[in-house]
PDB file of C-alpha atoms and ligand atoms in Angstrom:
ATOM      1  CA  UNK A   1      80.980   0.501  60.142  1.00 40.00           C
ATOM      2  CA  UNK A   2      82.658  -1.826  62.411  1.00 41.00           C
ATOM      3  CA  UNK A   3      81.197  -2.700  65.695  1.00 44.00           C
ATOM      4  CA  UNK A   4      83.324  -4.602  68.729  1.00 42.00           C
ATOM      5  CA  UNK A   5      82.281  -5.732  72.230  1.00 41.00           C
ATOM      6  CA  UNK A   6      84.255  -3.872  74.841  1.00 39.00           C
ATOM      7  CA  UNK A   7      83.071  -5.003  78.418  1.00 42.00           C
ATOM      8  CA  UNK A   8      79.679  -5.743  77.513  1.00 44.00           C
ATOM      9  CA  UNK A   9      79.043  -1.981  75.736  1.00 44.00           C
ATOM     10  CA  UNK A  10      78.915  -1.633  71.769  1.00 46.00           C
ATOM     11  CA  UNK A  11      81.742   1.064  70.344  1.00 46.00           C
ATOM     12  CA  UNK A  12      80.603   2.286  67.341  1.00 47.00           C
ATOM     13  CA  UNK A  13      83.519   3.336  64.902  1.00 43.00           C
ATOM     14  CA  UNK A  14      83.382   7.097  64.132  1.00 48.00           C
ATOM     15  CA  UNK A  15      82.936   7.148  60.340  1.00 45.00           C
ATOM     16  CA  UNK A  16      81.729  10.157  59.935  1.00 55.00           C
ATOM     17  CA  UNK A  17      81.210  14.212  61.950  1.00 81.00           C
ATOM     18  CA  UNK A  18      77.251  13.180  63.043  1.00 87.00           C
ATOM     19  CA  UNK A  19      77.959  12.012  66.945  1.00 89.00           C
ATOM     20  CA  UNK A  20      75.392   9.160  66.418  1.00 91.00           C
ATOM     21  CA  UNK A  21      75.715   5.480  66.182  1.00 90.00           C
ATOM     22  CA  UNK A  22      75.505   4.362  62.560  1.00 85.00           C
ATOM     23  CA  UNK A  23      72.136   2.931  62.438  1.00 87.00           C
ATOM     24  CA  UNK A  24      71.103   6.101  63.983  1.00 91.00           C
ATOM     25  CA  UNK A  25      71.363   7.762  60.771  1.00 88.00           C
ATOM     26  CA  UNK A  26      68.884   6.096  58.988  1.00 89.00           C
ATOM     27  CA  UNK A  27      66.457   5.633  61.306  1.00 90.00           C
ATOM     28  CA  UNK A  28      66.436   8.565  62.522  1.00 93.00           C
ATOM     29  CA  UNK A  29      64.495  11.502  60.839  1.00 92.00           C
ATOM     30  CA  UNK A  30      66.835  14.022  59.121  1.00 90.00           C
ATOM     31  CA  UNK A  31      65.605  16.679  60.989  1.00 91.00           C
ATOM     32  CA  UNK A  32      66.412  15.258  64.738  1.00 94.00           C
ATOM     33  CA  UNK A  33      69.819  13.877  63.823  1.00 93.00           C
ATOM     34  CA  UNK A  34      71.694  16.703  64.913  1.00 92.00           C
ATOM     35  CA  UNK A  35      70.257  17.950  68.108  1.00 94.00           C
ATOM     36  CA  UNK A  36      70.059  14.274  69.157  1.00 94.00           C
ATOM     37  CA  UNK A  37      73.445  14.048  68.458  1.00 93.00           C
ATOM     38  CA  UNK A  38      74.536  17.162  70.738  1.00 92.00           C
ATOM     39  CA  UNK A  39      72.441  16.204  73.411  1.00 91.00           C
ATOM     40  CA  UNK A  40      72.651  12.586  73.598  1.00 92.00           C
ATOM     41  CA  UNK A  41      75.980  11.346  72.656  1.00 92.00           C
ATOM     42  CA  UNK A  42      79.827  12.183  72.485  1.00 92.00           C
ATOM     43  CA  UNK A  43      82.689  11.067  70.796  1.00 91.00           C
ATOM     44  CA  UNK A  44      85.139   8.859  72.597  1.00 88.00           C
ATOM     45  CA  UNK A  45      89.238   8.829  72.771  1.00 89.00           C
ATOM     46  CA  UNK A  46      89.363   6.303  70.497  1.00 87.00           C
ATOM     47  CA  UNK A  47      87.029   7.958  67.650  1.00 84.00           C
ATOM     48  CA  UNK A  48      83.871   5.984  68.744  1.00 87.00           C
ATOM     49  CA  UNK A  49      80.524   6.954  69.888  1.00 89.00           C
ATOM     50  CA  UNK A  50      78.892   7.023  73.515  1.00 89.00           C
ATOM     51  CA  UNK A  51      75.835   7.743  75.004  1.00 90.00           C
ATOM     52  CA  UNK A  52      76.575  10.306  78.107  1.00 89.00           C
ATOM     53  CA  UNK A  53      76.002   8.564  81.396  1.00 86.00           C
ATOM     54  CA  UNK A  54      74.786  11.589  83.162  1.00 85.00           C
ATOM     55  CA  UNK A  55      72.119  12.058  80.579  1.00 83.00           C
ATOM     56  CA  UNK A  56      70.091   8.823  81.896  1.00 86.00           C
ATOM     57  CA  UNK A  57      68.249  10.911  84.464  1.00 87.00           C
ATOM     58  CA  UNK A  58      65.456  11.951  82.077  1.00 91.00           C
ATOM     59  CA  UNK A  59      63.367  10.325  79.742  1.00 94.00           C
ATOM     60  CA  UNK A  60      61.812  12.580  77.622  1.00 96.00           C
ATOM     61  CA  UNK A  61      64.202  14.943  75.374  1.00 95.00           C
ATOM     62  CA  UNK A  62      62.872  18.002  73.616  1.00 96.00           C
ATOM     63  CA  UNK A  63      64.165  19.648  70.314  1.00 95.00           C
ATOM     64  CA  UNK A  64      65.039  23.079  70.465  1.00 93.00           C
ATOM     65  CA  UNK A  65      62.584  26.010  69.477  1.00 91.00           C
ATOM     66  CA  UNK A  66      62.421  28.120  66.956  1.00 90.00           C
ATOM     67  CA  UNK A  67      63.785  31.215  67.724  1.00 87.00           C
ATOM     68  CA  UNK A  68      61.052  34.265  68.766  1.00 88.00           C
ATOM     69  CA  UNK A  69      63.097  36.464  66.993  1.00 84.00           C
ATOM     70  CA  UNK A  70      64.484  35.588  63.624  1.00 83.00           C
ATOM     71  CA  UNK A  71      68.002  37.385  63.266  1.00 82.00           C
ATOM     72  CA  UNK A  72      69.480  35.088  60.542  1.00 82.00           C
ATOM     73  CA  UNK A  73      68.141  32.539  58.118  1.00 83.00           C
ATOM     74  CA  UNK A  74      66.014  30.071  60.273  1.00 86.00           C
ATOM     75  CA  UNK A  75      67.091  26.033  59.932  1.00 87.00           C
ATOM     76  CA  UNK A  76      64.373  23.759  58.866  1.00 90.00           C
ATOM     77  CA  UNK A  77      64.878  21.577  61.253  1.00 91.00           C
ATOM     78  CA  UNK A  78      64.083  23.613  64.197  1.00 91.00           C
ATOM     79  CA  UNK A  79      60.559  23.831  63.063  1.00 94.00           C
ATOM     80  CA  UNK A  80      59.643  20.363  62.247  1.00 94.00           C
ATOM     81  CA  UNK A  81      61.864  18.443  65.016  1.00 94.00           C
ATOM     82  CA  UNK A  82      60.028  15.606  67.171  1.00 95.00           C
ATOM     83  CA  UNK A  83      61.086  14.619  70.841  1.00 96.00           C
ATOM     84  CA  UNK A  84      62.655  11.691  71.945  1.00 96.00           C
ATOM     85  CA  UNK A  85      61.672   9.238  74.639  1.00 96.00           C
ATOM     86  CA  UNK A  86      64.837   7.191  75.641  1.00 95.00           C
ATOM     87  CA  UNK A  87      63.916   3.934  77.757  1.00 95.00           C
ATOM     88  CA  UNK A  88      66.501   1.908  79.933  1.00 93.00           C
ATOM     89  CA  UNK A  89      65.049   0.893  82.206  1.00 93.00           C
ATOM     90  CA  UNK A  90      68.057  -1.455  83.781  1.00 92.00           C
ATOM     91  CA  UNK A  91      70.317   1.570  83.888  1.00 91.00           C
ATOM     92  CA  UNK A  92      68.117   4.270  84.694  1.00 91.00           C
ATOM     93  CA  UNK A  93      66.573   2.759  87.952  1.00 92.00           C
ATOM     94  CA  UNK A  94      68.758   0.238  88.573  1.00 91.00           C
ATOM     95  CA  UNK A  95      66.421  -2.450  88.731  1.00 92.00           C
ATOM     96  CA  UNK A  96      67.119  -6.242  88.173  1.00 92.00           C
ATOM     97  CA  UNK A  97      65.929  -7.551  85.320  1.00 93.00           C
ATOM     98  CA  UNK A  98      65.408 -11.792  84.099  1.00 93.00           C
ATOM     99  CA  UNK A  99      66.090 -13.878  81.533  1.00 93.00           C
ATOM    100  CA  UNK A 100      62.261 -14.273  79.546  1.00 91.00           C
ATOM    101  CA  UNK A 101      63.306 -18.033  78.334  1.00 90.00           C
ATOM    102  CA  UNK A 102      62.298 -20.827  80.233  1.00 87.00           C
ATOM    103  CA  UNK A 103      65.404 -22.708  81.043  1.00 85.00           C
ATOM    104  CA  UNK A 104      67.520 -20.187  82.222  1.00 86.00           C
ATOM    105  CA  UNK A 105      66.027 -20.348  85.768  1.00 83.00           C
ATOM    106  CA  UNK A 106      65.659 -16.494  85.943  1.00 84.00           C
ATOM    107  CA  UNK A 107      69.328 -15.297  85.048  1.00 90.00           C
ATOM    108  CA  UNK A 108      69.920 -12.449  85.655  1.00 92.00           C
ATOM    109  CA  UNK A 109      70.248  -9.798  82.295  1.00 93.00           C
ATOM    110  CA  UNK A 110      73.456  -7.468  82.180  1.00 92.00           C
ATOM    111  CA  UNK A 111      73.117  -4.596  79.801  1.00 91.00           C
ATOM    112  CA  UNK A 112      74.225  -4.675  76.270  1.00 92.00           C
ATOM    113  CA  UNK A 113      74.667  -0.936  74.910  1.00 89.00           C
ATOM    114  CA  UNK A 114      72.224   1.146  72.933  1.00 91.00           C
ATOM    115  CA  UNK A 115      69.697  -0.460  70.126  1.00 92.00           C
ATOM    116  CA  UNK A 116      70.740   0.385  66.982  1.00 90.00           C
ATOM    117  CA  UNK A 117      67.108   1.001  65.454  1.00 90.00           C
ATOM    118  CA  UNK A 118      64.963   4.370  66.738  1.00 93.00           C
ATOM    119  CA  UNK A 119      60.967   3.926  66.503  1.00 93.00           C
ATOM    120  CA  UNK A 120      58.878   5.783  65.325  1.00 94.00           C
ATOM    121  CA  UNK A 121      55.790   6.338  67.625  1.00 96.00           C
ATOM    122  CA  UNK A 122      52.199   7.498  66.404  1.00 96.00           C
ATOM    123  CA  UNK A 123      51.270  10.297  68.977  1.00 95.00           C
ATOM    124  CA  UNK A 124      47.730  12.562  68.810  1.00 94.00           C
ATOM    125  CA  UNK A 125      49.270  15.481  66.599  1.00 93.00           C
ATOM    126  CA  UNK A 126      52.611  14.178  65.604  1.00 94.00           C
ATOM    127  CA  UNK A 127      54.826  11.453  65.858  1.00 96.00           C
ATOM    128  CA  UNK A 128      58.099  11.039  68.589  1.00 96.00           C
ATOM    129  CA  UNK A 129      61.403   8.935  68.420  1.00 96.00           C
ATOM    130  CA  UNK A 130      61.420   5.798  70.689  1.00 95.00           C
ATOM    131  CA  UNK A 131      64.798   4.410  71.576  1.00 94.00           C
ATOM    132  CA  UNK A 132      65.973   1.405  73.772  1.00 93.00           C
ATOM    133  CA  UNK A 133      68.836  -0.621  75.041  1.00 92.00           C
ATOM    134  CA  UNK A 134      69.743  -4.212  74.477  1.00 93.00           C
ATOM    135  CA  UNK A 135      69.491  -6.418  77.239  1.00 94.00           C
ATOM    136  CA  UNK A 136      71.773 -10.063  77.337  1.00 93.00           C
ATOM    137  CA  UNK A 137      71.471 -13.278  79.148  1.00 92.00           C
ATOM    138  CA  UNK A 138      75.624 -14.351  80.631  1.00 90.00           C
ATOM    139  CA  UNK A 139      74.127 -18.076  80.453  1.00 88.00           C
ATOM    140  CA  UNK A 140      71.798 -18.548  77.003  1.00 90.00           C
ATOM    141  CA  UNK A 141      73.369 -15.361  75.577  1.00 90.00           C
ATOM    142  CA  UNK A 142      70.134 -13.765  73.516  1.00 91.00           C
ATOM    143  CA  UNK A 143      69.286 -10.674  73.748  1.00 92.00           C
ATOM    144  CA  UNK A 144      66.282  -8.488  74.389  1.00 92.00           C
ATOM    145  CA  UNK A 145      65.323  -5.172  73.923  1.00 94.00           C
ATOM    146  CA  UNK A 146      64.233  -3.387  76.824  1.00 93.00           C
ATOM    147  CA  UNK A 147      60.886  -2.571  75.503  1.00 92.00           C
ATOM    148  CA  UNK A 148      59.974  -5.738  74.612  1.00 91.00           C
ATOM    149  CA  UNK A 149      56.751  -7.069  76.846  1.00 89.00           C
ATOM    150  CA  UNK A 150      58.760  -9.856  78.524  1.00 90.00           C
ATOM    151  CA  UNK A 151      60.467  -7.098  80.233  1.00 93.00           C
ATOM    152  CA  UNK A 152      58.204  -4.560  80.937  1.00 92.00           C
ATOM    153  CA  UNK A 153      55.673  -6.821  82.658  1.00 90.00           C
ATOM    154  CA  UNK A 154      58.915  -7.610  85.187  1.00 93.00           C
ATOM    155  CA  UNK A 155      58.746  -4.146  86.002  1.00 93.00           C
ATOM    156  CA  UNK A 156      56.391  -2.633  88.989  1.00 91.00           C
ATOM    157  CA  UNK A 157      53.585  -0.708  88.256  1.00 91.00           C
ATOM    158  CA  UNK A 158      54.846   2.682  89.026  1.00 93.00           C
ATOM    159  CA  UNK A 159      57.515   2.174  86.482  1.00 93.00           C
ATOM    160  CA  UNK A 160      55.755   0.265  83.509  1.00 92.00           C
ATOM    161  CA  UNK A 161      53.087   3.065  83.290  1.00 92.00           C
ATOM    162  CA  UNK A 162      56.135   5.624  82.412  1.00 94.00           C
ATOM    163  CA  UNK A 163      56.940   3.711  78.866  1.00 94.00           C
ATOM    164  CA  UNK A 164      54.023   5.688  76.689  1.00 94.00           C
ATOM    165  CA  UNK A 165      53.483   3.676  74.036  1.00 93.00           C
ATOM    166  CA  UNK A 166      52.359   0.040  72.205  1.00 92.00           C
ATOM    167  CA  UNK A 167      54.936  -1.186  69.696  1.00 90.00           C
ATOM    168  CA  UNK A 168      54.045  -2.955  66.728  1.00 86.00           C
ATOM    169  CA  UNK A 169      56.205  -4.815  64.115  1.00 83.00           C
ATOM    170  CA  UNK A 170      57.153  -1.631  62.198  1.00 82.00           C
ATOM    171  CA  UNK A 171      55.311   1.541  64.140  1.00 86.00           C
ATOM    172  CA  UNK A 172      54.462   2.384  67.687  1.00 93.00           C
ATOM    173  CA  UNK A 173      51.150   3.959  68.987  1.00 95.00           C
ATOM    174  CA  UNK A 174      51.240   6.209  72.425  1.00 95.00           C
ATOM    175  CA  UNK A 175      48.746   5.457  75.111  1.00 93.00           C
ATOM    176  CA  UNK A 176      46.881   8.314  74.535  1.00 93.00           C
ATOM    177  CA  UNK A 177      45.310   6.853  71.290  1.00 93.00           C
ATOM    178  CA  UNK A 178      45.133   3.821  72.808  1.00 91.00           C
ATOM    179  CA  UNK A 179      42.938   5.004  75.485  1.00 90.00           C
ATOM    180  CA  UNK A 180      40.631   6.254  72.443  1.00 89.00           C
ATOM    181  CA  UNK A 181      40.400   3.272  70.903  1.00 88.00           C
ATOM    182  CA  UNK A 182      39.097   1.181  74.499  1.00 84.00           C
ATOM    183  CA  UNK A 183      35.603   2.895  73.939  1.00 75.00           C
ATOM    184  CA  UNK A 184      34.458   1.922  71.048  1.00 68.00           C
ATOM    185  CA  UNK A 185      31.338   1.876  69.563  1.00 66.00           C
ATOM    186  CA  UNK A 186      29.465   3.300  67.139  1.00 64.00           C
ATOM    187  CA  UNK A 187      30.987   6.355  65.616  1.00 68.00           C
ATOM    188  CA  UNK A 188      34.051   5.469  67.418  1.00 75.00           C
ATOM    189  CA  UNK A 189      35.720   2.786  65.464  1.00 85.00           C
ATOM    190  CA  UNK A 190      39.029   2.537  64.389  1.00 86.00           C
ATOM    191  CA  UNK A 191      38.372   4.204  60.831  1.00 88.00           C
ATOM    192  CA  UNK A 192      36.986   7.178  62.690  1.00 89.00           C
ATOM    193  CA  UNK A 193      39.737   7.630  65.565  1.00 91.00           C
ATOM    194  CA  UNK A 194      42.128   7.219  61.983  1.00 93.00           C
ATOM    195  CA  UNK A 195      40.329  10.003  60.435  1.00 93.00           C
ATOM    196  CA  UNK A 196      40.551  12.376  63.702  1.00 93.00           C
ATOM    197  CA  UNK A 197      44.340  11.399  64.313  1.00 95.00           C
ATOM    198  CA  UNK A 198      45.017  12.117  60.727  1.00 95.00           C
ATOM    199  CA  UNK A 199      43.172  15.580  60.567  1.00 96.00           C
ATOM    200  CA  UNK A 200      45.087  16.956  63.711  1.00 96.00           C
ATOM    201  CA  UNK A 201      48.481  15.524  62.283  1.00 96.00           C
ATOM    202  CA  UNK A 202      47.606  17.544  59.568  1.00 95.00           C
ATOM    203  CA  UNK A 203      46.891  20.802  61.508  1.00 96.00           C
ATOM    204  CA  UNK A 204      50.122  20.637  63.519  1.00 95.00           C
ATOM    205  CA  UNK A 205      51.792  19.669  60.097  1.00 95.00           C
ATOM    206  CA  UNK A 206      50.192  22.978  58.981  1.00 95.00           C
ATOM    207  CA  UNK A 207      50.723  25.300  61.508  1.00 95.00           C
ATOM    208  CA  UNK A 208      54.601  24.140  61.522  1.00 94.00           C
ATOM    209  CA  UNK A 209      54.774  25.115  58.086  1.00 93.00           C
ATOM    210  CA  UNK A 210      53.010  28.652  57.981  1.00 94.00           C
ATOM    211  CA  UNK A 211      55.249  29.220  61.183  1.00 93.00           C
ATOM    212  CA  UNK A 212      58.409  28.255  59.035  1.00 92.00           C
ATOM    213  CA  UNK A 213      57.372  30.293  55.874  1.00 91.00           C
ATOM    214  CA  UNK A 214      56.698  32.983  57.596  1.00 91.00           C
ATOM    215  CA  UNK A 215      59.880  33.005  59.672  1.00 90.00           C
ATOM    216  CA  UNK A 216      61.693  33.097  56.027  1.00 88.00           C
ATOM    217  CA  UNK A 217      59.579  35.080  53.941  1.00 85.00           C
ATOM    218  CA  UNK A 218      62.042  38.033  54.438  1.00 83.00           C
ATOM    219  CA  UNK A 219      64.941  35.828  53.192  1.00 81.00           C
ATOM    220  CA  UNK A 220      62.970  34.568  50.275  1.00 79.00           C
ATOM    221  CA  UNK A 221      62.296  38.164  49.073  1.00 81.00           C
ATOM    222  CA  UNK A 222      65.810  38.862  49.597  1.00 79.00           C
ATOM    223  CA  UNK A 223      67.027  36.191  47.701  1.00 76.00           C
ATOM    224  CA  UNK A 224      64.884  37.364  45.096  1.00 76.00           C
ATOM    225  CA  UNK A 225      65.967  41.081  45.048  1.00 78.00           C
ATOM    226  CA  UNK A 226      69.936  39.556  45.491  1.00 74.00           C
ATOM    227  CA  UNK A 227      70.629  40.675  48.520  1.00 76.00           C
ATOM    228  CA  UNK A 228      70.938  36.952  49.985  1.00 72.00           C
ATOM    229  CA  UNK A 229      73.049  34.751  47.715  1.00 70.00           C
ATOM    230  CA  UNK A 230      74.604  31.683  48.092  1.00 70.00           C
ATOM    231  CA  UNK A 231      72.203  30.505  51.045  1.00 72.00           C
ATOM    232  CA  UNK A 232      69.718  27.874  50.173  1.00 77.00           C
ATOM    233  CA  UNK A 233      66.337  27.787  51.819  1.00 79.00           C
ATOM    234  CA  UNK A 234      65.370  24.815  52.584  1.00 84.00           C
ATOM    235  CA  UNK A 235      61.675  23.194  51.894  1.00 88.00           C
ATOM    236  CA  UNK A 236      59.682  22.372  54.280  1.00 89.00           C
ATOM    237  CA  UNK A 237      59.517  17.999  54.650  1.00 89.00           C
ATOM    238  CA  UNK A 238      56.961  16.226  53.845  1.00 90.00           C
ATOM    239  CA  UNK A 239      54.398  14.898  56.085  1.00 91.00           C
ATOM    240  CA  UNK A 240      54.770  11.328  57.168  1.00 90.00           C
ATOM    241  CA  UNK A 241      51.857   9.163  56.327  1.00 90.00           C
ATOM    242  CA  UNK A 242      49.429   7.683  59.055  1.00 93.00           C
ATOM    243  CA  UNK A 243      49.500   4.111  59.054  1.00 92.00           C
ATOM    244  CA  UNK A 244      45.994   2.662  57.930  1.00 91.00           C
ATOM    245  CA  UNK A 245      42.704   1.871  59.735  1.00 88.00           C
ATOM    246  CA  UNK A 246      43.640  -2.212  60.076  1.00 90.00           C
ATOM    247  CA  UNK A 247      46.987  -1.060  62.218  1.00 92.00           C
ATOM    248  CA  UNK A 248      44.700   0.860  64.745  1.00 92.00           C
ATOM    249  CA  UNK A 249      42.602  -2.394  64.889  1.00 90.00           C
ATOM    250  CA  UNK A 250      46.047  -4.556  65.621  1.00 90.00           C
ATOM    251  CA  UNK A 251      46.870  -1.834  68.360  1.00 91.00           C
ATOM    252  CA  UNK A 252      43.265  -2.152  70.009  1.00 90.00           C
ATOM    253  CA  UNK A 253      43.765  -6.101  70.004  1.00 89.00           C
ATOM    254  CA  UNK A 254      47.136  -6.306  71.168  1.00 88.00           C
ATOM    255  CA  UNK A 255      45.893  -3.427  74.406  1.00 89.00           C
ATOM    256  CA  UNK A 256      43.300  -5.848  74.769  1.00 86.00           C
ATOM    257  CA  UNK A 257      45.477  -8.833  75.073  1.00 84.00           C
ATOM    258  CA  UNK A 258      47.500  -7.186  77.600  1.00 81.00           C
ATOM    259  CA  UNK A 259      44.846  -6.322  80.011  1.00 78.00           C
ATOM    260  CA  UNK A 260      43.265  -9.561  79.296  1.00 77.00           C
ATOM    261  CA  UNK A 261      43.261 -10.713  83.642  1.00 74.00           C
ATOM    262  CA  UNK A 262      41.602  -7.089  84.172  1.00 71.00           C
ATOM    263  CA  UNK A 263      39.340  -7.440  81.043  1.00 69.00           C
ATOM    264  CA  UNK A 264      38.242 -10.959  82.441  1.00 69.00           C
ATOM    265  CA  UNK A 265      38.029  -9.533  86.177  1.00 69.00           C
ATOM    266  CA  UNK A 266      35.910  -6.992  85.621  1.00 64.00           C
ATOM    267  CA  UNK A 267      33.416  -9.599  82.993  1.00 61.00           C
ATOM    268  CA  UNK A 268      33.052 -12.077  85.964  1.00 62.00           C
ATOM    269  CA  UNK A 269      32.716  -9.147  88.502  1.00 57.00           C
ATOM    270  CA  UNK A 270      29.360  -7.729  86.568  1.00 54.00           C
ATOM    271  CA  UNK A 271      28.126 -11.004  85.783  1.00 55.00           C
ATOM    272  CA  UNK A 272      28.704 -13.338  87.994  1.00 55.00           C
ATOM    273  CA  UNK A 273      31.165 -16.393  88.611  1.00 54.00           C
ATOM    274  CA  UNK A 274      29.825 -18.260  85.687  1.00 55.00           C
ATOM    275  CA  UNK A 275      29.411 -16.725  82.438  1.00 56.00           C
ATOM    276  CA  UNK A 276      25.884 -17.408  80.535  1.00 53.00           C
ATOM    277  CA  UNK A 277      25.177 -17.249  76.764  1.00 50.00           C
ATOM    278  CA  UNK A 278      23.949 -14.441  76.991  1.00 55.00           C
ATOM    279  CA  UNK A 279      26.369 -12.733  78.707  1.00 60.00           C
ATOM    280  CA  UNK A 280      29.607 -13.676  76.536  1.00 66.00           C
ATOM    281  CA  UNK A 281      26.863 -12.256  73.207  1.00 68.00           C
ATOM    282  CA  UNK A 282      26.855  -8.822  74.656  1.00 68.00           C
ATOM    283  CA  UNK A 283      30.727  -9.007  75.919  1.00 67.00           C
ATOM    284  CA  UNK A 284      31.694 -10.138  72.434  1.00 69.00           C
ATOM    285  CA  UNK A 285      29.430  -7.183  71.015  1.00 72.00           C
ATOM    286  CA  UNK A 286      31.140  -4.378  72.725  1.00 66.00           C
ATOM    287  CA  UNK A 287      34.756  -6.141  71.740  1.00 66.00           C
ATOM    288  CA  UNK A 288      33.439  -6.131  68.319  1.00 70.00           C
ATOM    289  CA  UNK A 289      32.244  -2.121  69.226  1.00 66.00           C
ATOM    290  CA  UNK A 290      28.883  -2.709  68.630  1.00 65.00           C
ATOM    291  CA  UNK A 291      26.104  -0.844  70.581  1.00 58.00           C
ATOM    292  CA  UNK A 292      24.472  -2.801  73.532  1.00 53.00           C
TER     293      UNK A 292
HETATM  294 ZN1   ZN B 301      68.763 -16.735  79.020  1.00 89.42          ZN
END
């Protein structure tokens, strides 16, 4: 694929019919290639790929539903599709944004097209699609990615509590597990909260299967009797693994870390100014999620 800076946005090269760019493809799950592509992007005069401008006044993107009333062989995809959450925050509320590296005296960052790699974020039932833009400095010329910490914390709090989720080197958690894993304790740790994230993965997983069986299971028997031929039904996709009990740890640390002024604020507010022996043994016993 070749890529070229035009104006400070990335072309992509169209090199093949999927409207996505070309990293898109593979990190993207097969089944939320197309309707991304549909709803997200278009093709330009010159054979390349865009995202739509208008389509930066919403956030969240939903995959279309399964039809209530199966007419023709259902698609696969419809069934096991996950939303998208698409953060830009430079171009969607036009805020200013500065350089993170000391040196460059806060220069300002000018926007530097789409991020070729989609996340994948761990949610309660299911998992979503994260996506970002690049950020770059005019005077030391690195980039960032918009949902990198350096930026968010420049952001107010109205707008940083909108971005849903803790990234990680390779997955992403949403807040709402997060927000499980602040109380812990005993028989809350992070093997536990695994085990109940897991088992309602696997219900959803479930339920999106019977749902897509069922939808076929007139096709099926008419591809066995020959009335359907030449129409492949596709299997269901696997479901995607849970990352293990030491990531939820790493996610409980780094949410930690970043509310580490509150954290300390509210230590000093129950016990006093100073801190006393005794005091840091039972904070460090309820970080470690043992009972008081
Ligand atoms: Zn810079």
């Amino acid at each position: 694929m070749a890529q070229a800076s035009v104006n400070r946005c990335v072309i992509y090269i169209r090199i093949s019919d999927l409207c996505l760019p070309a990293r898109w493809k593979t990190t993207l799950p097969k089944a939320d290639q197309q309707w991304i592509a549909k709803a997200l992007f278009r093709w330009t005069s010159s054979g390349g790929v865009e995202l739509v401008p208008e389509h930066l006044n919403q956030l969240w993107w939903y995959p279309p539903q399964p039809a209530v009333a199966v007419n023709s062989l259902p698609g696969v995809d419809r069934y096991f599709a996950r939303p998208l959450f698409l953060w830009m925050p430079r171009k969607q509320w036009k805020v200013q944004l500065y350089c993170p590296h000391p040196g460059c005296d806060r220069q300002e960052l000018a926007s530097a097209g789409i991020n070729q790699k989609v996340r994948q974020v761990v949610d309660i039932d299911g998992y979503y699609n994260l996506a970002c833009d690049n950020l770059e400095c005019m005077k030391c010329r690195r980039r960032v990615l918009s949902w990198s910490h350096s930026i968010l914390s420049q952001l107010d709090i109205g707008h940083r509590v909108q971005f849903p989720c803790i990234l990680t080197a390779k997955h992403a958690c949403d807040r709402k597990i997060v927000l499980l894993l602040r109380n812990r304790g005993l028989g809350n740790s992070c093997s536990q909260i695994r085990k109940k994230v897991d088992e309602q993965h696997d219900e959803a997983w479930l339920n999106s299967n019977a749902h897509y069986l069922t939808d076929c299971s007139g096709f099926i028997d008419a591809a066995h009797s020959g009335l359907l031929v030449n129409r492949t039904i596709s299997d269901p996709p696997e479901r995607a693994a849970l990352p293990r009990h030491r990531w939820f740890m790493q996610i409980y640390i780094q949410d930690v870390f970043q509310r580490l002024d509150e954290i300390k604020a509210g230590i000093t507010s129950v016990f006093g100014r100073i801190l006393k022996l005794d005091s840091t043994k039972k904070v460090v016993k309820k970080l470690a999620g043992r009972p008081r």
